[in-house]
Coordinates of N, CA, C and O in Angstrom, one line a residue:
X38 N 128.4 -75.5 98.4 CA 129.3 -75.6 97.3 C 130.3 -74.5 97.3 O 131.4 -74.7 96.9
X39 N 130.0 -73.6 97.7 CA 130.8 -72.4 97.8 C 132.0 -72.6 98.8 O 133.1 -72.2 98.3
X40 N 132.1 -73.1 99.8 CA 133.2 -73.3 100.9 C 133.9 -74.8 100.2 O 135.0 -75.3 100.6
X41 N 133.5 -75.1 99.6 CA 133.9 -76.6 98.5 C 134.9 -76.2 97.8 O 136.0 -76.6 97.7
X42 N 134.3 -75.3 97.2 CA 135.1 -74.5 95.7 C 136.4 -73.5 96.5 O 137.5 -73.3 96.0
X43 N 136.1 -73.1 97.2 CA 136.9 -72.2 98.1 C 138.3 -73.0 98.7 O 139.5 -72.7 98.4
X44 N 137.9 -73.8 99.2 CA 138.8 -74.9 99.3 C 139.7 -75.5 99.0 O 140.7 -75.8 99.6
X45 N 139.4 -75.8 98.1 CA 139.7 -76.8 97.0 C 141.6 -76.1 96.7 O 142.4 -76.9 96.5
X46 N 141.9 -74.9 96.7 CA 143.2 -74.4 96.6 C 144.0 -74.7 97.4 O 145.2 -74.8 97.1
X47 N 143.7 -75.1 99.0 CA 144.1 -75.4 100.1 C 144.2 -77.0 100.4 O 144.6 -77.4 101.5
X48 N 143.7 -78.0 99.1 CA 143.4 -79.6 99.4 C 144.5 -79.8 99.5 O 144.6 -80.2 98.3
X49 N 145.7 -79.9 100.1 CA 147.0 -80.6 100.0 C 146.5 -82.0 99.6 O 146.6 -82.5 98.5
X50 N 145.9 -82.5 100.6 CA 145.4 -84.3 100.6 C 144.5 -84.0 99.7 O 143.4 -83.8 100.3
X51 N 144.4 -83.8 98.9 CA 143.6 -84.2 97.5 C 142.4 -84.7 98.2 O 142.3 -85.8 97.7
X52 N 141.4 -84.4 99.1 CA 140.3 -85.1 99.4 C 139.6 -85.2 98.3 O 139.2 -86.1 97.7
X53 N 139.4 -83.6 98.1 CA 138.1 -82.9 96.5 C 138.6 -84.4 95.7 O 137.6 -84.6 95.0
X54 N 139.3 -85.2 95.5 CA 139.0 -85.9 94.4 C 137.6 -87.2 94.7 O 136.8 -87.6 94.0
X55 N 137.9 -87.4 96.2 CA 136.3 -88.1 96.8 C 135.1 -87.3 96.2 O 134.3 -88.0 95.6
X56 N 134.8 -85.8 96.4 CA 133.7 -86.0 95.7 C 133.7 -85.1 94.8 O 132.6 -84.4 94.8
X57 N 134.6 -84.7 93.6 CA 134.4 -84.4 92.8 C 133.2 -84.7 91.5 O 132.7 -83.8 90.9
X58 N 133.1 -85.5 91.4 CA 131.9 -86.9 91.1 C 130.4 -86.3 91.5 O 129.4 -86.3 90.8
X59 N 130.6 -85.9 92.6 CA 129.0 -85.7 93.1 C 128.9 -84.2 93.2 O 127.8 -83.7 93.0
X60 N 130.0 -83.5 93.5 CA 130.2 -82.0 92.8 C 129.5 -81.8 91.2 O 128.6 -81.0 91.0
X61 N 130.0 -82.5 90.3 CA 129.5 -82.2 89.3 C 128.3 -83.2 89.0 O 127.7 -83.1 88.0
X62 N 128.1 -83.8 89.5 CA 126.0 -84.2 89.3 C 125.5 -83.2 89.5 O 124.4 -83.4 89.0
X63 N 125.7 -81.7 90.1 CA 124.9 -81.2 90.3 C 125.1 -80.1 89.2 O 124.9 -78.9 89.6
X64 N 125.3 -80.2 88.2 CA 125.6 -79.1 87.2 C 124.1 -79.7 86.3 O 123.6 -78.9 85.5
X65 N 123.5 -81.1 86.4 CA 122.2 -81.4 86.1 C 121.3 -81.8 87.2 O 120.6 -82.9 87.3
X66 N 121.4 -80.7 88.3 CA 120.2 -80.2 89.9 C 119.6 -80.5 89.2 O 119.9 -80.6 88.0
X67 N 118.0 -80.8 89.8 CA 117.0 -80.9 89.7 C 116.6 -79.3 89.3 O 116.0 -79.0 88.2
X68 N 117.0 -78.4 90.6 CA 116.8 -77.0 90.4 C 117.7 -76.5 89.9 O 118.8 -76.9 90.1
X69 N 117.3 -75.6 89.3 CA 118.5 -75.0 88.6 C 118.9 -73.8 89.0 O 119.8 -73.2 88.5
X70 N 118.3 -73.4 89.9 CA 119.6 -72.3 90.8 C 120.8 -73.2 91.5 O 121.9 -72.7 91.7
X71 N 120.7 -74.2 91.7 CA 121.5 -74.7 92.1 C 122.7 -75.6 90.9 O 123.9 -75.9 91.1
X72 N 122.0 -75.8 90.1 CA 122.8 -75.9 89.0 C 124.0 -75.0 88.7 O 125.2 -75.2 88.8
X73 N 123.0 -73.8 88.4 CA 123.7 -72.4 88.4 C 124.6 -72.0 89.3 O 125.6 -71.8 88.7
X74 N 124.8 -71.9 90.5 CA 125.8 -71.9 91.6 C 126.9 -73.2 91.3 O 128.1 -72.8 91.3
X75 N 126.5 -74.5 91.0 CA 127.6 -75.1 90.7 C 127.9 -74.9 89.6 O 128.5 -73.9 89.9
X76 N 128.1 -75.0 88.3 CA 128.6 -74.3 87.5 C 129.3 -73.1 87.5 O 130.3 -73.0 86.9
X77 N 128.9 -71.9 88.2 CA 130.1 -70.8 88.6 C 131.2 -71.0 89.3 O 132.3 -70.7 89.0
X78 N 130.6 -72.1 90.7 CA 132.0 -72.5 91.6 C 132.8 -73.9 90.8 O 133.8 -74.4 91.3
X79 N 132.2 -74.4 89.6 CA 133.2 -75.0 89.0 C 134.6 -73.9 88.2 O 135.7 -74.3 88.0
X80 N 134.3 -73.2 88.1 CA 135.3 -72.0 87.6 C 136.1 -71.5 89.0 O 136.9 -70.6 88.5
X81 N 136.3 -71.5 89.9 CA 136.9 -71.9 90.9 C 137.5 -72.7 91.1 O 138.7 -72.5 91.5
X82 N 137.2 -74.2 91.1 CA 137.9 -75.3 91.5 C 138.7 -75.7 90.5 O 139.7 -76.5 90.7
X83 N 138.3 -75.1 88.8 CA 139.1 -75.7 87.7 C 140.6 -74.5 88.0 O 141.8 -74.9 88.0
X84 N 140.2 -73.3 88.2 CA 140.9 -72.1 87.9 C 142.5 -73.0 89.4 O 143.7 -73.2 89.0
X85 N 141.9 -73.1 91.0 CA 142.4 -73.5 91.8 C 143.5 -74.8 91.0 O 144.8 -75.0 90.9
X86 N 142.5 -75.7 90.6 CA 143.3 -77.2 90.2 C 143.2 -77.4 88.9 O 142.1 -77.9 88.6
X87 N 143.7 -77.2 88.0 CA 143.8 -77.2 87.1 C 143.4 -78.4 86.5 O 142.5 -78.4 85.6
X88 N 143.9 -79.7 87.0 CA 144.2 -80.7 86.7 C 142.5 -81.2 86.6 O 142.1 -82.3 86.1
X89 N 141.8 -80.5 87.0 CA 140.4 -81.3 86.8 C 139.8 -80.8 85.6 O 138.9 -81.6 85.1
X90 N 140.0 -79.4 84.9 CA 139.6 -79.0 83.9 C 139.1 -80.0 82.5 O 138.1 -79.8 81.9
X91 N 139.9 -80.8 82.3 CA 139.2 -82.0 81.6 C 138.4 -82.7 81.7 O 138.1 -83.3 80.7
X92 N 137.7 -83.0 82.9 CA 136.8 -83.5 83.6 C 135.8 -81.9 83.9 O 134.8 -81.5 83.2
X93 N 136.0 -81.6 84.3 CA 134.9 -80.3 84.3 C 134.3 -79.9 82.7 O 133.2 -79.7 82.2
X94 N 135.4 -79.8 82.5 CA 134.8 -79.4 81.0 C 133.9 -80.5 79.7 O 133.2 -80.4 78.7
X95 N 134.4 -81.3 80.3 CA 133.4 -82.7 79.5 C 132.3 -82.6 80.2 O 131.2 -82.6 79.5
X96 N 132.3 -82.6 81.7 CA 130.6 -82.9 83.0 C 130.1 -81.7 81.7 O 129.3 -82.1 80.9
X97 N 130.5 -80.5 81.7 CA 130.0 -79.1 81.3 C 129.2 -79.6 79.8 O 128.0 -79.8 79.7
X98 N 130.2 -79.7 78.9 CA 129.9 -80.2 77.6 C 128.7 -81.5 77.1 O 128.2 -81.7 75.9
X99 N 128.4 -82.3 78.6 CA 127.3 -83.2 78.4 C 126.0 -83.0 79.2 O 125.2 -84.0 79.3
X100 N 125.9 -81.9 79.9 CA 125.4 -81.4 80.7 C 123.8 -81.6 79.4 O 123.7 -81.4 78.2
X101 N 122.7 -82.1 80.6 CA 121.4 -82.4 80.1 C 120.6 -81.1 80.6 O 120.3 -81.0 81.8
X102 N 120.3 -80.2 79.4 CA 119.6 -79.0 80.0 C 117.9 -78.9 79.7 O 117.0 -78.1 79.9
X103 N 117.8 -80.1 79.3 CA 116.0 -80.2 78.8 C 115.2 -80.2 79.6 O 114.2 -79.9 79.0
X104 N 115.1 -80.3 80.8 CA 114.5 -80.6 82.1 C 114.2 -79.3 82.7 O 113.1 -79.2 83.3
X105 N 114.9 -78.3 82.6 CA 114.7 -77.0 82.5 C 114.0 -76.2 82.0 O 113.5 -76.6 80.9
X106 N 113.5 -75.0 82.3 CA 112.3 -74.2 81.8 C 113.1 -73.2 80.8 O 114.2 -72.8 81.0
X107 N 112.2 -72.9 79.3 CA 112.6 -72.2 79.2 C 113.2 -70.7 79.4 O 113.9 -70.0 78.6
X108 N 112.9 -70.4 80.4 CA 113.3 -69.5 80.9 C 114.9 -69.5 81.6 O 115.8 -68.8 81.5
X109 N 114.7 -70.5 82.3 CA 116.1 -71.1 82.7 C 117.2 -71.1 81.5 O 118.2 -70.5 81.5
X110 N 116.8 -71.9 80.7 CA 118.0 -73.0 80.2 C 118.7 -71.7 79.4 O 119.9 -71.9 79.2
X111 N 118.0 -70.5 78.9 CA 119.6 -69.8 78.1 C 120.4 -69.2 79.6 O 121.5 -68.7 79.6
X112 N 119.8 -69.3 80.7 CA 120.6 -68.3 81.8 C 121.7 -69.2 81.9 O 122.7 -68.6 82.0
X113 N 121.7 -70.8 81.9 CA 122.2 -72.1 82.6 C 123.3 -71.9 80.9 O 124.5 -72.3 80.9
X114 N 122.8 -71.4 79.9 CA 123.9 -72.3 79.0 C 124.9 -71.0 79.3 O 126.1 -71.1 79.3
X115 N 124.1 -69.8 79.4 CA 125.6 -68.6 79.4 C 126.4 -69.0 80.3 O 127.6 -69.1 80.1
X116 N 125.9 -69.3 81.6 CA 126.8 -70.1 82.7 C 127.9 -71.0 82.4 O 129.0 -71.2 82.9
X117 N 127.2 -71.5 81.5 CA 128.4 -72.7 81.3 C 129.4 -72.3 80.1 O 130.5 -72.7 80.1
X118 N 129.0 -71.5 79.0 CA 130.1 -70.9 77.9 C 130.9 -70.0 79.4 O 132.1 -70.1 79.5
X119 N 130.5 -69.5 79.9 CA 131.6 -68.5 81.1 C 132.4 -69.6 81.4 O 133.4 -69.7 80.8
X120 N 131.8 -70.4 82.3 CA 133.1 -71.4 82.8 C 133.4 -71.9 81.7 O 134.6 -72.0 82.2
X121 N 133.6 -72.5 80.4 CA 134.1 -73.0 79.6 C 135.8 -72.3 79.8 O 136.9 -72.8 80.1
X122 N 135.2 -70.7 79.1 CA 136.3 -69.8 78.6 C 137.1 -69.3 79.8 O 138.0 -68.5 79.7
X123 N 136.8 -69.9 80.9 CA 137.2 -69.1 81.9 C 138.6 -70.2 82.0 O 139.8 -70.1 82.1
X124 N 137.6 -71.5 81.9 CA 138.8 -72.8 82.5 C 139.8 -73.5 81.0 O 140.9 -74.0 81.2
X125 N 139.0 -73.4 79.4 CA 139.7 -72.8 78.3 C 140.8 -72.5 78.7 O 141.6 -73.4 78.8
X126 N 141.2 -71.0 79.2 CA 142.2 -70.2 79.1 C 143.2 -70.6 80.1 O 144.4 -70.1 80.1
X127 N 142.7 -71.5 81.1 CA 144.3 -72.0 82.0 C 145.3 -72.7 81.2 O 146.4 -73.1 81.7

């Protein structure tokens, strides 16, 4: 996900829009470190493309965090108020 997000500034050919889609499935991983990692490098790819922030920000906003332990899910929601305000402010 990291070389994805990295990327994504460099897409001339708009590939990222192929799997943007399955990029953000994973903001409801099964595991949630991995959740967590996509949700930060979503604040990369919104910050790089702006143009997806409407879509990021809705995946973000309907994001199913029940499945998660409580231990997890306040780490997972600060994650996601970050990228909110991060991609908010473009």
């Amino acid at each position: 996900m990291s070389i994805l997000a990295a990327i994504v500034e460099f897409d001339d050919e708009n590939k990222f829009d192929d799997i943007l889609d399955d990029f953000l499935s994973h903001i409801n991983d099964k595991k949630a470190i991995t959740s967590r990692q996509c949700i930060k490098y979503l604040a990369i790819v919104g910050t790089n493309r702006p143009r997806y922030n409407p879509q990021i920000l809705n995946s973000l906003k309907m994001a199913d965090l029940s499945k998660y332990s409580e231990n997890m899910r306040p780490l997972i929601e600060k994650d996601i108020k970050k990228t909110q305000k991060i991609l908010s402010s473009i």
